[in-house]
GROMACS .gro file of C-alpha atoms in nm:
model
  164
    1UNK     CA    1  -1.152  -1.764  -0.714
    2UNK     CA    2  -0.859  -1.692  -0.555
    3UNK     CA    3  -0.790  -1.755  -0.193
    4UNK     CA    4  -0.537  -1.541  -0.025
    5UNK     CA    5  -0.313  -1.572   0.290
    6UNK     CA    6  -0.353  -1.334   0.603
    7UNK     CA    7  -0.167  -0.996   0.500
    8UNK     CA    8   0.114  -1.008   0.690
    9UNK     CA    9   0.229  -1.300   0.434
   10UNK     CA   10   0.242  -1.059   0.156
   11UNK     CA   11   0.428  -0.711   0.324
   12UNK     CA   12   0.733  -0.666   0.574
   13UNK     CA   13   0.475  -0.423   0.811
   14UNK     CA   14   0.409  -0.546   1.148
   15UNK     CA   15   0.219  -0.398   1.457
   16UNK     CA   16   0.038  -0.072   1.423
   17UNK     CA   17   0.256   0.036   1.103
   18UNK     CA   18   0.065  -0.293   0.915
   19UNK     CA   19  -0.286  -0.090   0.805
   20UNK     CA   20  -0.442  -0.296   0.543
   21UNK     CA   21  -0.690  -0.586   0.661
   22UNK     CA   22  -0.662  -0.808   0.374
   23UNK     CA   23  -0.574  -0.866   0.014
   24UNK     CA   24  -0.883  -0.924  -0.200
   25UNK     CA   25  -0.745  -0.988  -0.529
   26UNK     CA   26  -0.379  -0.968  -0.699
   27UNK     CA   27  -0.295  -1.045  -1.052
   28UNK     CA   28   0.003  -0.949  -1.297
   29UNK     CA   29  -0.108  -0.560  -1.345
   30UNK     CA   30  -0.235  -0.492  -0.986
   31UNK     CA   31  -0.411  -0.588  -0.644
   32UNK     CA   32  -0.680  -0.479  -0.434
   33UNK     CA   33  -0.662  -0.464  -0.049
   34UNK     CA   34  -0.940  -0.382   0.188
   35UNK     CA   35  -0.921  -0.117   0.496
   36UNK     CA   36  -1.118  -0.109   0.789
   37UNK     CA   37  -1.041   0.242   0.938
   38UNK     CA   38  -0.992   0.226   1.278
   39UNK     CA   39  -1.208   0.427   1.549
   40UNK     CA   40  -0.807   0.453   1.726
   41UNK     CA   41  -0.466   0.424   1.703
   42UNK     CA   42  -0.160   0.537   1.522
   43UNK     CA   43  -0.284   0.875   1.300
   44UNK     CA   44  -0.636   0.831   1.420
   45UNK     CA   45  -0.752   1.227   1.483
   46UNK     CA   46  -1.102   1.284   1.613
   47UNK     CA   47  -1.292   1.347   1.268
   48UNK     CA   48  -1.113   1.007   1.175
   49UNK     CA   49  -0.850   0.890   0.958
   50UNK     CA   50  -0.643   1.171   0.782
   51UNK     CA   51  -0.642   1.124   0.406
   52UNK     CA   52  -0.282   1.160   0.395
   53UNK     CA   53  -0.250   0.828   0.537
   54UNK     CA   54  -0.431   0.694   0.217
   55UNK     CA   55  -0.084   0.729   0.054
   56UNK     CA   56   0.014   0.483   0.332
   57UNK     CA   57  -0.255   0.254   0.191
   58UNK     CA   58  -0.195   0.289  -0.122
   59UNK     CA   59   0.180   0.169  -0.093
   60UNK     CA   60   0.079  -0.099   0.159
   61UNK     CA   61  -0.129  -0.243  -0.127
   62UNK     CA   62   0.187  -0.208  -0.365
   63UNK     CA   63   0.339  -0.385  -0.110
   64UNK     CA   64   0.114  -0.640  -0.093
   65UNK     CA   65   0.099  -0.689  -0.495
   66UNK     CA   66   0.496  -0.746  -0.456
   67UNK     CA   67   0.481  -0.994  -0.202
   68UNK     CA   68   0.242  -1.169  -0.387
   69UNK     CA   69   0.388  -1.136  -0.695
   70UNK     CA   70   0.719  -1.282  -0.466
   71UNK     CA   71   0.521  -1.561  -0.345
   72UNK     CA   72   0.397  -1.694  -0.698
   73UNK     CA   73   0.754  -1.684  -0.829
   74UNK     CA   74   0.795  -1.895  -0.504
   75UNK     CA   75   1.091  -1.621  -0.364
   76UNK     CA   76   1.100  -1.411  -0.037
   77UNK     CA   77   0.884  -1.088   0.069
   78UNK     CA   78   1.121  -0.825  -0.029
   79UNK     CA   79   1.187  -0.474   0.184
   80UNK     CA   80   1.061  -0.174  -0.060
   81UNK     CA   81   1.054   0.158  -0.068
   82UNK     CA   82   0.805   0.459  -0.122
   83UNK     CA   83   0.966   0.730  -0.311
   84UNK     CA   84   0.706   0.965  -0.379
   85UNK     CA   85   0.322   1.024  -0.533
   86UNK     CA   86   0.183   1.260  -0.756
   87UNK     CA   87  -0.111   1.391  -0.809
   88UNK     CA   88  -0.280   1.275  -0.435
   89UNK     CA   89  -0.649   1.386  -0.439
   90UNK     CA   90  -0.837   1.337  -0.187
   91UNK     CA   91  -1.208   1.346  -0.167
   92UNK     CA   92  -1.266   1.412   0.196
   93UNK     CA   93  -1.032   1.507   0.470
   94UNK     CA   94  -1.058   1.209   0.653
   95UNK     CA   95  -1.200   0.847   0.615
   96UNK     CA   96  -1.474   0.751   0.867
   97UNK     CA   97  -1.408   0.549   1.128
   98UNK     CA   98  -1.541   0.210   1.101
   99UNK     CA   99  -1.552   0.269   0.711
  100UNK     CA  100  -1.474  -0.047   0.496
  101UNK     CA  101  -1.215   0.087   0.198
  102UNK     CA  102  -1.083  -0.074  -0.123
  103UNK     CA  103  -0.757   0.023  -0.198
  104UNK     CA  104  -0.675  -0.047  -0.595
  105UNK     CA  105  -0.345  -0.060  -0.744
  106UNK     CA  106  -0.223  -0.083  -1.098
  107UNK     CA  107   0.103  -0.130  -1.213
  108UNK     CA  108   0.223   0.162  -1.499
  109UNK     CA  109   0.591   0.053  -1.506
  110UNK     CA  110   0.791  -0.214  -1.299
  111UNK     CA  111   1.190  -0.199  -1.431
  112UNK     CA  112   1.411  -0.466  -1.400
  113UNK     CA  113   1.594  -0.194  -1.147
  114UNK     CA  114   1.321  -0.208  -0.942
  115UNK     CA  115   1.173   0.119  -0.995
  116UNK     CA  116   0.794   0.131  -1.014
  117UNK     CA  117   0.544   0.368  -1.087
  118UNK     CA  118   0.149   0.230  -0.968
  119UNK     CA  119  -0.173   0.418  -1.057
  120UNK     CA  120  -0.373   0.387  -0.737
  121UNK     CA  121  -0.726   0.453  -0.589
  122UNK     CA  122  -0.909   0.428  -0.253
  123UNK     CA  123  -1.260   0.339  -0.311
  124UNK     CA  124  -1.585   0.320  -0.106
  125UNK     CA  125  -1.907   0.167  -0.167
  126UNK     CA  126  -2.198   0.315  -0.066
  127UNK     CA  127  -2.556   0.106   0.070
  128UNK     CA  128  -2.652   0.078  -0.292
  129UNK     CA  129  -2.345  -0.071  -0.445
  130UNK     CA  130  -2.260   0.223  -0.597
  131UNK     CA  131  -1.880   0.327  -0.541
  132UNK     CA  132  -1.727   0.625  -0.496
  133UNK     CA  133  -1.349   0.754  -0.513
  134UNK     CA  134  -1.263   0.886  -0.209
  135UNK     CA  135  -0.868   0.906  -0.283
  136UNK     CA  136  -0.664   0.923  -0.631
  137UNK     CA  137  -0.303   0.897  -0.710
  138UNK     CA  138   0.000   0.795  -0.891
  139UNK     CA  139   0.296   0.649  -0.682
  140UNK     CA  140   0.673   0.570  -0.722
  141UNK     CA  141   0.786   0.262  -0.584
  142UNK     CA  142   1.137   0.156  -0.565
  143UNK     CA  143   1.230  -0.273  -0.472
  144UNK     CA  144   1.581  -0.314  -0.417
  145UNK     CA  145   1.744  -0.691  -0.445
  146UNK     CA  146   1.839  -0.656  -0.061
  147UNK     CA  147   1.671  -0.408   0.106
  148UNK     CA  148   1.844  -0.450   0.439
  149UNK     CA  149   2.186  -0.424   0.285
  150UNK     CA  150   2.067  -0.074   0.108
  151UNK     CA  151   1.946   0.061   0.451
  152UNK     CA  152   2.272  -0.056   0.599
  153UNK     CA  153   2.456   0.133   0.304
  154UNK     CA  154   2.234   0.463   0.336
  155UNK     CA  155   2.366   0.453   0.694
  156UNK     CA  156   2.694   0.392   0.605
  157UNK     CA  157   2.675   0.731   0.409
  158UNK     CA  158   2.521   0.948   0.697
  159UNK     CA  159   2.157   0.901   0.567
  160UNK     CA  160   1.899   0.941   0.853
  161UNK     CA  161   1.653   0.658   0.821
  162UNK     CA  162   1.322   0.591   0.990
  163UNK     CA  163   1.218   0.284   1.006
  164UNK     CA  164   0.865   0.105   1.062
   0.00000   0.00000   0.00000
């Protein structure tokens, strides 16, 4: 069994912008990170958390899978990027509060360019095991070699970034 370091080892988020509670398992194709949706706080609404944000956990857990893929290779958390998803279906309109989540992610394609493309699912088990998809999707990833240079050359050109 594998025994795993607090998240914030594995991904560059910090504060409220770090959502995911822990990792739970990584290998070579993929890694699985648990939520625990908040009851309050950043994109918490009244009916709970707003699917949408399940993209969010689904490329924190990408995130997570790099950094421990990083770690392994014994090299540095790098800065990534989320370039887009396909296909997001979501169950529900919002996660529960207080709900505990899975977040799976499998890797389709990582290029030596540091493009990525992960198939990715948000999971929930119910009081008799049994587990249900709450959230579905296919996301692009991309890892530059030094992500703070390529911010500080997307500035360079004029590109309005937003960072977390």
């Amino acid at each position: 069994m594998n025994v795993f370091l607090p998240i914030e080892n594995y991904v560059p988020h910090r504060g409220v912008m770090l959502l995911l509670d822990r990792l739970l398992h990584a290998d070579a194709q993929g890694a699985v990170a648990q939520v625990t949706v908040p009851r309050d706080g950043l994109f918490v609404q009244d009916a709970g958390m707003p699917a949408w944000v399940g993209v969010e956990y689904m490329a924190q857990t990408v995130a997570a899978w790099a950094g421990w893929q990083a770690l392994q290779a014994q090299q540095s958390v790098k800065l990534g990027f989320l370039l887009g998803t396909r296909k997001y279906q979501a169950e529900c309109n919002h996660f529960a509060p207080g709900a505990e989540l899975q977040v799976r992610v499998h890797s389709e394609l990582v290029g030596d360019n540091g493009l990525g493309m992960f198939a990715c699912e948000i999971v929930q088990a119910n009081a008799d095991g049994q587990e249900h998809v709450l959230a579905q999707a296919r996301i692009s990833v991309y890892e530059p070699e030094d992500g703070s240079a390529y911010i500080q050359a997307l500035e360079k050109q004029g590109v309005s970034e937003q960072h977390e």
